[in-house]
DNA sequence: GTCCCGGGCG
DNA sequence: CGCCCGGGAC
């Protein structure tokens, strides 16, 4: 599907905003697939602030996927202790063993192959393919889902999951480096501005292209509230 | 204290 | 669709 002009402007503004607004996070500094995998497993269930505490320790203790594969379950669980969702630590360990023994320690770069691994669903597969290997594929997590629904959705019908993935596919730049930035930027916008409870629409780089903002403004005009520009 | 949030899985 | 498990908003 081709991109319309509105979508092009949306992507451009998003990327410009990301350049100045992005937080510096350790897993954004690396293209090491294993490091990115570990960060994604942790981020599936935990806020950034806590992952910042666990991620460096985990990487220091298990520096490679082979090192993780060779480790005792007890040692892995110790590093995960306090993060919750312990099935994921077991999945990560199982994944490391599979990749170490059957794939020479090389994580696949193909989302379909990634998704066959334990604990890796559609989102994590896309995230690893894009963030580690610069594949121009979408990665739709809850943040991205929320941003897309608000910007491109309408009031009556919520967008279905398949619809959101299709929309994300049309928006992702074809260039790998730009795709990386786009996916990071979508999540950053969802985390910092387009938040679940009270979105900070005043600070939003794409408010002029957003149907949600448009809906808010028309509602406020009807009820005589101040225009939230 | 109570409620809400979240990827993947069964 | 409910569960896993902790944090944070209210």
PDB file of C-alpha atoms (C1' of nucleotides) in Angstrom:
ATOM      1  CA  UNK A   1       0.000   0.000   0.000  1.00  0.00           C
ATOM      2  CA  UNK A   2       1.280   3.464  -0.852  1.00  0.00           C
ATOM      3  CA  UNK A   3       1.701   6.230   1.662  1.00  0.00           C
ATOM      4  CA  UNK A   4      -0.357   9.397   1.374  1.00  0.00           C
ATOM      5  CA  UNK A   5       1.022  12.893   1.973  1.00  0.00           C
ATOM      6  CA  UNK A   6      -0.344  13.122   5.507  1.00  0.00           C
ATOM      7  CA  UNK A   7       1.473   9.953   6.466  1.00  0.00           C
ATOM      8  CA  UNK A   8       4.723  11.174   4.928  1.00  0.00           C
ATOM      9  CA  UNK A   9       4.566  14.391   6.932  1.00  0.00           C
ATOM     10  CA  UNK A  10       3.701  12.394  10.041  1.00  0.00           C
ATOM     11  CA  UNK A  11       6.797  10.223   9.660  1.00  0.00           C
ATOM     12  CA  UNK A  12       9.058  13.171   8.895  1.00  0.00           C
ATOM     13  CA  UNK A  13       7.904  15.155  11.928  1.00  0.00           C
ATOM     14  CA  UNK A  14       8.152  12.107  14.151  1.00  0.00           C
ATOM     15  CA  UNK A  15      11.778  11.501  13.144  1.00  0.00           C
ATOM     16  CA  UNK A  16      12.718  15.149  13.634  1.00  0.00           C
ATOM     17  CA  UNK A  17      11.146  15.087  17.097  1.00  0.00           C
ATOM     18  CA  UNK A  18      12.937  11.856  18.000  1.00  0.00           C
ATOM     19  CA  UNK A  19      16.341  13.361  17.258  1.00  0.00           C
ATOM     20  CA  UNK A  20      15.958  15.915  20.024  1.00  0.00           C
ATOM     21  CA  UNK A  21      13.608  14.123  22.434  1.00  0.00           C
ATOM     22  CA  UNK A  22      15.044  10.605  22.556  1.00  0.00           C
ATOM     23  CA  UNK A  23      16.386   9.312  25.850  1.00  0.00           C
ATOM     24  CA  UNK A  24      19.809   7.723  25.878  1.00  0.00           C
ATOM     25  CA  UNK A  25      19.299   4.069  26.705  1.00  0.00           C
ATOM     26  CA  UNK A  26      21.968   1.368  26.720  1.00  0.00           C
ATOM     27  CA  UNK A  27      20.070  -0.886  24.310  1.00  0.00           C
ATOM     28  CA  UNK A  28      19.839   1.977  21.811  1.00  0.00           C
ATOM     29  CA  UNK A  29      23.624   2.231  21.694  1.00  0.00           C
ATOM     30  CA  UNK A  30      24.134  -1.292  20.420  1.00  0.00           C
ATOM     31  CA  UNK A  31      23.334  -3.442  17.410  1.00  0.00           C
ATOM     32  CA  UNK A  32      24.307  -6.604  19.264  1.00  0.00           C
ATOM     33  CA  UNK A  33      21.315  -8.898  18.611  1.00  0.00           C
ATOM     34  CA  UNK A  34      21.739 -10.723  21.913  1.00  0.00           C
ATOM     35  CA  UNK A  35      21.835  -7.485  23.924  1.00  0.00           C
ATOM     36  CA  UNK A  36      18.744  -6.241  22.112  1.00  0.00           C
ATOM     37  CA  UNK A  37      16.975  -9.541  22.695  1.00  0.00           C
ATOM     38  CA  UNK A  38      17.700  -9.396  26.430  1.00  0.00           C
ATOM     39  CA  UNK A  39      16.486  -5.807  26.659  1.00  0.00           C
ATOM     40  CA  UNK A  40      13.278  -6.658  24.784  1.00  0.00           C
ATOM     41  CA  UNK A  41      12.554  -9.622  27.037  1.00  0.00           C
ATOM     42  CA  UNK A  42      12.973  -7.366  30.061  1.00  0.00           C
ATOM     43  CA  UNK A  43      11.002  -4.478  28.571  1.00  0.00           C
ATOM     44  CA  UNK A  44       8.071  -6.772  27.757  1.00  0.00           C
ATOM     45  CA  UNK A  45       7.064  -6.634  31.353  1.00  0.00           C
ATOM     46  CA  UNK A  46       8.880  -3.841  33.102  1.00  0.00           C
ATOM     47  CA  UNK A  47       9.324  -0.094  32.922  1.00  0.00           C
ATOM     48  CA  UNK A  48      12.486   1.403  31.540  1.00  0.00           C
ATOM     49  CA  UNK A  49      13.706   2.621  34.940  1.00  0.00           C
ATOM     50  CA  UNK A  50      13.863  -0.884  36.380  1.00  0.00           C
ATOM     51  CA  UNK A  51      15.318  -2.439  33.256  1.00  0.00           C
ATOM     52  CA  UNK A  52      18.121   0.128  33.445  1.00  0.00           C
ATOM     53  CA  UNK A  53      19.036  -1.476  36.734  1.00  0.00           C
ATOM     54  CA  UNK A  54      18.819  -5.134  35.650  1.00  0.00           C
ATOM     55  CA  UNK A  55      20.047  -5.032  32.056  1.00  0.00           C
ATOM     56  CA  UNK A  56      23.726  -4.085  32.655  1.00  0.00           C
ATOM     57  CA  UNK A  57      24.014  -6.655  35.466  1.00  0.00           C
ATOM     58  CA  UNK A  58      22.506  -9.379  33.313  1.00  0.00           C
ATOM     59  CA  UNK A  59      24.818  -8.570  30.403  1.00  0.00           C
ATOM     60  CA  UNK A  60      27.851  -8.522  32.679  1.00  0.00           C
ATOM     61  CA  UNK A  61      26.906 -11.896  34.138  1.00  0.00           C
ATOM     62  CA  UNK A  62      25.933 -13.489  30.768  1.00  0.00           C
ATOM     63  CA  UNK A  63      27.878 -11.528  28.122  1.00  0.00           C
ATOM     64  CA  UNK A  64      26.953 -13.759  25.172  1.00  0.00           C
ATOM     65  CA  UNK A  65      24.116 -16.019  24.166  1.00  0.00           C
ATOM     66  CA  UNK A  66      26.469 -18.996  24.503  1.00  0.00           C
ATOM     67  CA  UNK A  67      27.413 -17.964  28.021  1.00  0.00           C
ATOM     68  CA  UNK A  68      23.727 -17.752  28.891  1.00  0.00           C
ATOM     69  CA  UNK A  69      23.078 -21.145  27.293  1.00  0.00           C
ATOM     70  CA  UNK A  70      25.806 -22.762  29.417  1.00  0.00           C
ATOM     71  CA  UNK A  71      24.553 -21.256  32.677  1.00  0.00           C
ATOM     72  CA  UNK A  72      22.545 -22.983  35.372  1.00  0.00           C
ATOM     73  CA  UNK A  73      18.844 -22.153  35.631  1.00  0.00           C
ATOM     74  CA  UNK A  74      19.481 -21.029  39.199  1.00  0.00           C
ATOM     75  CA  UNK A  75      22.045 -18.439  38.087  1.00  0.00           C
ATOM     76  CA  UNK A  76      19.638 -17.093  35.449  1.00  0.00           C
ATOM     77  CA  UNK A  77      16.766 -16.847  37.907  1.00  0.00           C
ATOM     78  CA  UNK A  78      18.993 -14.989  40.375  1.00  0.00           C
ATOM     79  CA  UNK A  79      19.643 -12.284  37.792  1.00  0.00           C
ATOM     80  CA  UNK A  80      15.919 -12.047  37.086  1.00  0.00           C
ATOM     81  CA  UNK A  81      14.882 -11.975  40.719  1.00  0.00           C
ATOM     82  CA  UNK A  82      12.526  -9.044  41.364  1.00  0.00           C
ATOM     83  CA  UNK A  83      11.572  -8.471  37.728  1.00  0.00           C
ATOM     84  CA  UNK A  84       8.508 -10.707  37.847  1.00  0.00           C
ATOM     85  CA  UNK A  85       7.090 -12.837  35.041  1.00  0.00           C
ATOM     86  CA  UNK A  86       9.668 -15.540  35.658  1.00  0.00           C
ATOM     87  CA  UNK A  87       8.426 -17.678  32.776  1.00  0.00           C
ATOM     88  CA  UNK A  88      10.197 -15.186  30.528  1.00  0.00           C
ATOM     89  CA  UNK A  89      13.533 -15.804  32.160  1.00  0.00           C
ATOM     90  CA  UNK A  90      12.993 -19.509  31.548  1.00  0.00           C
ATOM     91  CA  UNK A  91      11.999 -18.797  27.939  1.00  0.00           C
ATOM     92  CA  UNK A  92      15.082 -16.637  27.429  1.00  0.00           C
ATOM     93  CA  UNK A  93      17.291 -19.374  28.824  1.00  0.00           C
ATOM     94  CA  UNK A  94      15.609 -22.007  26.635  1.00  0.00           C
ATOM     95  CA  UNK A  95      15.979 -19.724  23.631  1.00  0.00           C
ATOM     96  CA  UNK A  96      19.691 -19.291  24.313  1.00  0.00           C
ATOM     97  CA  UNK A  97      20.157 -23.052  24.392  1.00  0.00           C
ATOM     98  CA  UNK A  98      18.334 -23.553  21.091  1.00  0.00           C
ATOM     99  CA  UNK A  99      20.221 -20.765  19.336  1.00  0.00           C
ATOM    100  CA  UNK A 100      23.542 -21.818  20.801  1.00  0.00           C
ATOM    101  CA  UNK A 101      23.153 -25.481  19.873  1.00  0.00           C
ATOM    102  CA  UNK A 102      21.285 -25.407  16.577  1.00  0.00           C
ATOM    103  CA  UNK A 103      22.100 -21.974  15.096  1.00  0.00           C
ATOM    104  CA  UNK A 104      25.775 -21.600  16.082  1.00  0.00           C
ATOM    105  CA  UNK A 105      24.808 -18.881  18.545  1.00  0.00           C
ATOM    106  CA  UNK A 106      23.499 -16.638  15.760  1.00  0.00           C
ATOM    107  CA  UNK A 107      20.077 -15.116  16.292  1.00  0.00           C
ATOM    108  CA  UNK A 108      18.008 -15.132  13.077  1.00  0.00           C
ATOM    109  CA  UNK A 109      17.314 -11.790  11.392  1.00  0.00           C
ATOM    110  CA  UNK A 110      13.999 -12.953   9.928  1.00  0.00           C
ATOM    111  CA  UNK A 111      10.894 -12.115  12.002  1.00  0.00           C
ATOM    112  CA  UNK A 112       9.230 -15.390  11.011  1.00  0.00           C
ATOM    113  CA  UNK A 113      12.184 -17.454  12.255  1.00  0.00           C
ATOM    114  CA  UNK A 114      12.533 -15.305  15.355  1.00  0.00           C
ATOM    115  CA  UNK A 115       8.904 -15.914  16.231  1.00  0.00           C
ATOM    116  CA  UNK A 116       9.498 -19.648  16.342  1.00  0.00           C
ATOM    117  CA  UNK A 117      11.770 -19.172  19.360  1.00  0.00           C
ATOM    118  CA  UNK A 118      10.394 -19.532  22.902  1.00  0.00           C
ATOM    119  CA  UNK A 119       9.069 -16.305  24.402  1.00  0.00           C
ATOM    120  CA  UNK A 120       9.250 -14.425  21.104  1.00  0.00           C
ATOM    121  CA  UNK A 121       5.944 -13.194  19.734  1.00  0.00           C
ATOM    122  CA  UNK A 122       5.199 -10.906  16.819  1.00  0.00           C
ATOM    123  CA  UNK A 123       6.306  -7.755  18.603  1.00  0.00           C
ATOM    124  CA  UNK A 124       9.657  -9.031  19.913  1.00  0.00           C
ATOM    125  CA  UNK A 125      10.415 -10.652  16.549  1.00  0.00           C
ATOM    126  CA  UNK A 126       9.905  -7.324  14.795  1.00  0.00           C
ATOM    127  CA  UNK A 127      11.874  -5.429  17.410  1.00  0.00           C
ATOM    128  CA  UNK A 128      14.924  -7.713  17.155  1.00  0.00           C
ATOM    129  CA  UNK A 129      14.799  -7.824  13.347  1.00  0.00           C
ATOM    130  CA  UNK A 130      14.669  -4.047  13.142  1.00  0.00           C
ATOM    131  CA  UNK A 131      16.753  -2.899  16.114  1.00  0.00           C
ATOM    132  CA  UNK A 132      19.537  -5.453  15.678  1.00  0.00           C
ATOM    133  CA  UNK A 133      19.505  -6.079  11.929  1.00  0.00           C
ATOM    134  CA  UNK A 134      17.955  -2.883  10.521  1.00  0.00           C
ATOM    135  CA  UNK A 135      15.181  -4.822   8.820  1.00  0.00           C
ATOM    136  CA  UNK A 136      12.455  -2.475   7.568  1.00  0.00           C
ATOM    137  CA  UNK A 137       9.698  -4.234   9.491  1.00  0.00           C
ATOM    138  CA  UNK A 138       7.163  -2.833  11.982  1.00  0.00           C
ATOM    139  CA  UNK A 139       7.205  -3.577  15.709  1.00  0.00           C
ATOM    140  CA  UNK A 140       3.810  -2.895  17.237  1.00  0.00           C
ATOM    141  CA  UNK A 141       3.737  -2.922  21.014  1.00  0.00           C
ATOM    142  CA  UNK A 142       1.147  -1.267  23.242  1.00  0.00           C
ATOM    143  CA  UNK A 143       2.750   2.158  22.878  1.00  0.00           C
ATOM    144  CA  UNK A 144       2.755   1.972  19.099  1.00  0.00           C
ATOM    145  CA  UNK A 145      -0.772   0.566  19.062  1.00  0.00           C
ATOM    146  CA  UNK A 146      -1.990   3.514  21.100  1.00  0.00           C
ATOM    147  CA  UNK A 147      -0.223   6.108  18.952  1.00  0.00           C
ATOM    148  CA  UNK A 148      -1.550   4.599  15.717  1.00  0.00           C
ATOM    149  CA  UNK A 149      -5.099   4.297  17.059  1.00  0.00           C
ATOM    150  CA  UNK A 150      -5.150   7.912  18.178  1.00  0.00           C
ATOM    151  CA  UNK A 151      -3.461   9.453  15.149  1.00  0.00           C
ATOM    152  CA  UNK A 152      -5.131   7.396  12.412  1.00  0.00           C
ATOM    153  CA  UNK A 153      -8.186   5.916  14.119  1.00  0.00           C
ATOM    154  CA  UNK A 154     -11.669   7.254  14.495  1.00  0.00           C
ATOM    155  CA  UNK A 155     -13.991   7.587  17.444  1.00  0.00           C
ATOM    156  CA  UNK A 156     -16.488   4.878  16.575  1.00  0.00           C
ATOM    157  CA  UNK A 157     -14.358   1.896  15.679  1.00  0.00           C
ATOM    158  CA  UNK A 158     -11.213   0.847  17.452  1.00  0.00           C
ATOM    159  CA  UNK A 159      -8.617  -0.585  15.089  1.00  0.00           C
ATOM    160  CA  UNK A 160      -8.075  -4.297  15.129  1.00  0.00           C
ATOM    161  CA  UNK A 161      -4.652  -5.777  15.659  1.00  0.00           C
ATOM    162  CA  UNK A 162      -4.157  -6.915  12.064  1.00  0.00           C
ATOM    163  CA  UNK A 163      -5.213  -3.498  10.871  1.00  0.00           C
ATOM    164  CA  UNK A 164      -2.629  -1.818  13.109  1.00  0.00           C
ATOM    165  CA  UNK A 165       0.162  -4.068  11.844  1.00  0.00           C
ATOM    166  CA  UNK A 166      -0.829  -3.340   8.248  1.00  0.00           C
ATOM    167  CA  UNK A 167      -0.892   0.391   8.935  1.00  0.00           C
ATOM    168  CA  UNK A 168       2.505   0.192  10.637  1.00  0.00           C
ATOM    169  CA  UNK A 169       3.890  -1.680   7.613  1.00  0.00           C
ATOM    170  CA  UNK A 170       2.881   1.126   5.295  1.00  0.00           C
ATOM    171  CA  UNK A 171       4.455   3.744   7.563  1.00  0.00           C
ATOM    172  CA  UNK A 172       7.809   2.061   8.239  1.00  0.00           C
ATOM    173  CA  UNK A 173      10.492   3.595   6.019  1.00  0.00           C
ATOM    174  CA  UNK A 174      12.048   1.148   3.555  1.00  0.00           C
ATOM    175  CA  UNK A 175      15.543   2.224   4.527  1.00  0.00           C
ATOM    176  CA  UNK A 176      16.775   0.146   7.464  1.00  0.00           C
ATOM    177  CA  UNK A 177      18.382   2.955   9.426  1.00  0.00           C
ATOM    178  CA  UNK A 178      15.276   5.100   9.078  1.00  0.00           C
ATOM    179  CA  UNK A 179      13.066   2.119   9.956  1.00  0.00           C
ATOM    180  CA  UNK A 180      15.111   1.732  13.169  1.00  0.00           C
ATOM    181  CA  UNK A 181      14.531   5.386  14.022  1.00  0.00           C
ATOM    182  CA  UNK A 182      10.846   5.196  13.136  1.00  0.00           C
ATOM    183  CA  UNK A 183      10.157   2.233  15.415  1.00  0.00           C
ATOM    184  CA  UNK A 184      12.173   3.736  18.266  1.00  0.00           C
ATOM    185  CA  UNK A 185      10.428   7.063  17.765  1.00  0.00           C
ATOM    186  CA  UNK A 186       6.930   5.552  17.807  1.00  0.00           C
ATOM    187  CA  UNK A 187       7.643   3.861  21.119  1.00  0.00           C
ATOM    188  CA  UNK A 188       9.299   6.950  22.523  1.00  0.00           C
ATOM    189  CA  UNK A 189       6.303   9.070  21.562  1.00  0.00           C
ATOM    190  CA  UNK A 190       3.984   6.575  23.238  1.00  0.00           C
ATOM    191  CA  UNK A 191       6.148   6.485  26.360  1.00  0.00           C
ATOM    192  CA  UNK A 192       6.779  10.212  26.758  1.00  0.00           C
ATOM    193  CA  UNK A 193       3.939  12.120  25.061  1.00  0.00           C
ATOM    194  CA  UNK A 194       1.097   9.939  23.791  1.00  0.00           C
ATOM    195  CA  UNK A 195       0.686   8.300  27.185  1.00  0.00           C
ATOM    196  CA  UNK A 196      -2.153   5.986  28.146  1.00  0.00           C
ATOM    197  CA  UNK A 197      -3.961   8.079  30.753  1.00  0.00           C
ATOM    198  CA  UNK A 198      -3.422  11.771  30.120  1.00  0.00           C
ATOM    199  CA  UNK A 199      -1.643  12.357  26.809  1.00  0.00           C
ATOM    200  CA  UNK A 200       0.481  15.505  26.599  1.00  0.00           C
ATOM    201  CA  UNK A 201      -1.028  16.670  23.321  1.00  0.00           C
ATOM    202  CA  UNK A 202       0.417  20.175  23.706  1.00  0.00           C
ATOM    203  CA  UNK A 203       3.925  18.707  23.437  1.00  0.00           C
ATOM    204  CA  UNK A 204       3.134  16.405  20.538  1.00  0.00           C
ATOM    205  CA  UNK A 205       5.109  16.806  17.319  1.00  0.00           C
ATOM    206  CA  UNK A 206       2.281  15.337  15.220  1.00  0.00           C
ATOM    207  CA  UNK A 207      -0.777  16.905  16.843  1.00  0.00           C
ATOM    208  CA  UNK A 208      -1.702  18.647  13.572  1.00  0.00           C
ATOM    209  CA  UNK A 209      -1.965  15.250  11.886  1.00  0.00           C
ATOM    210  CA  UNK A 210      -3.771  13.538  14.719  1.00  0.00           C
ATOM    211  CA  UNK A 211      -7.434  12.572  14.596  1.00  0.00           C
ATOM    212  CA  UNK A 212      -7.499  12.217  18.356  1.00  0.00           C
ATOM    213  CA  UNK A 213      -6.393  15.837  18.815  1.00  0.00           C
ATOM    214  CA  UNK A 214      -8.943  16.871  16.205  1.00  0.00           C
ATOM    215  CA  UNK A 215     -11.679  15.043  18.116  1.00  0.00           C
ATOM    216  CA  UNK A 216     -10.592  16.646  21.374  1.00  0.00           C
ATOM    217  CA  UNK A 217     -10.618  20.121  19.845  1.00  0.00           C
ATOM    218  CA  UNK A 218     -14.070  19.777  18.314  1.00  0.00           C
ATOM    219  CA  UNK A 219     -15.474  18.448  21.575  1.00  0.00           C
ATOM    220  CA  UNK A 220     -13.949  21.366  23.469  1.00  0.00           C
ATOM    221  CA  UNK A 221     -15.372  23.889  21.008  1.00  0.00           C
ATOM    222  CA  UNK A 222     -18.828  22.415  21.454  1.00  0.00           C
ATOM    223  CA  UNK A 223     -18.540  22.613  25.223  1.00  0.00           C
ATOM    224  CA  UNK A 224     -16.886  26.035  25.180  1.00  0.00           C
ATOM    225  CA  UNK A 225     -13.616  24.888  26.687  1.00  0.00           C
ATOM    226  CA  UNK A 226     -10.300  26.482  25.856  1.00  0.00           C
ATOM    227  CA  UNK A 227      -8.634  25.337  22.690  1.00  0.00           C
ATOM    228  CA  UNK A 228      -5.759  23.093  23.867  1.00  0.00           C
ATOM    229  CA  UNK A 229      -3.152  24.233  21.363  1.00  0.00           C
TER     230      UNK A 229
ATOM    231  C1'  DG B   1      -5.785  -0.051  49.488  1.00  0.00           C
ATOM    232  C1'  DT B   2      -7.481  -0.480  44.765  1.00  0.00           C
ATOM    233  C1'  DC B   3      -7.114  -0.437  40.089  1.00  0.00           C
ATOM    234  C1'  DC B   4      -4.686  -0.460  35.776  1.00  0.00           C
ATOM    235  C1'  DC B   5      -0.897  -1.648  32.828  1.00  0.00           C
ATOM    236  C1'  DG B   6       1.776  -5.169  29.844  1.00  0.00           C
ATOM    237  C1'  DG B   7       3.908  -9.614  25.541  1.00  0.00           C
ATOM    238  C1'  DG B   8       3.428 -14.194  25.072  1.00  0.00           C
ATOM    239  C1'  DC B   9       1.259 -18.420  25.912  1.00  0.00           C
ATOM    240  C1'  DG B  10      -2.074 -22.219  26.791  1.00  0.00           C
TER     241       DG B  10
ATOM    242  C1'  DC C   1      -9.648 -14.669  27.341  1.00  0.00           C
ATOM    243  C1'  DG C   2      -7.159 -15.141  31.683  1.00  0.00           C
ATOM    244  C1'  DC C   3      -2.896 -15.657  33.745  1.00  0.00           C
ATOM    245  C1'  DC C   4       1.908 -14.332  34.995  1.00  0.00           C
ATOM    246  C1'  DC C   5       4.309 -10.252  38.556  1.00  0.00           C
ATOM    247  C1'  DG C   6       5.653  -6.011  40.063  1.00  0.00           C
ATOM    248  C1'  DG C   7       5.296  -0.788  39.829  1.00  0.00           C
ATOM    249  C1'  DG C   8       2.971   3.330  39.770  1.00  0.00           C
ATOM    250  C1'  DA C   9      -1.228   6.421  39.531  1.00  0.00           C
ATOM    251  C1'  DC C  10      -4.989   7.707  42.070  1.00  0.00           C
TER     252       DC C  10
END
